[in-house]
């Protein structure tokens, strides 16, 4: 039971729930998010199984108009961007392992030492993480409110989803 369920239940009881509550677009957004969450859970299991051979994770963002500015920064897309690369067991992944917030389409790529050398990449320093805002700003309640706000503002989801 959550504040979202309580608010929705109250809106339905009062007859003030928006018609988009069960729209095809809303259900598609929920389905896609649940599908991505399930994929992320399976991916985390594979990451743990391979972390001895591939001990690093690289944050990857899609660089289109729907990508949040911070996600573009963390994914190395913008000019001032730093591609975030951290050890698998770095505590930041507890907060920043995709999916991040509602509608997030970011992903993770697992890398070995040889991959880092071949690609000319390096592990991101803690100082750089602070510079780019890699810190937990939202707790679970705030993330739920953000999800509800996104859905309320975008009842049809993204146009191309």
XYZ file of C-alpha atoms in Angstrom, residues 19 30 52 57 59 65 69 71 99 104 116 130 133 153 160:
15
model
C -9.906 8.941 -17.981
C 3.564 0.602 -17.239
C 35.624 -11.405 -11.516
C 30.171 -1.127 -15.224
C 26.618 3.876 -17.578
C 15.172 14.325 -26.987
C 19.989 16.082 -18.927
C 21.469 10.973 -17.749
C 16.229 2.147 -14.536
C 14.341 5.837 -18.041
C 39.042 -0.247 -20.562
C 30.643 14.747 -7.128
C 26.044 15.297 -9.442
C 1.937 15.033 -17.184
C 7.523 6.800 -30.104
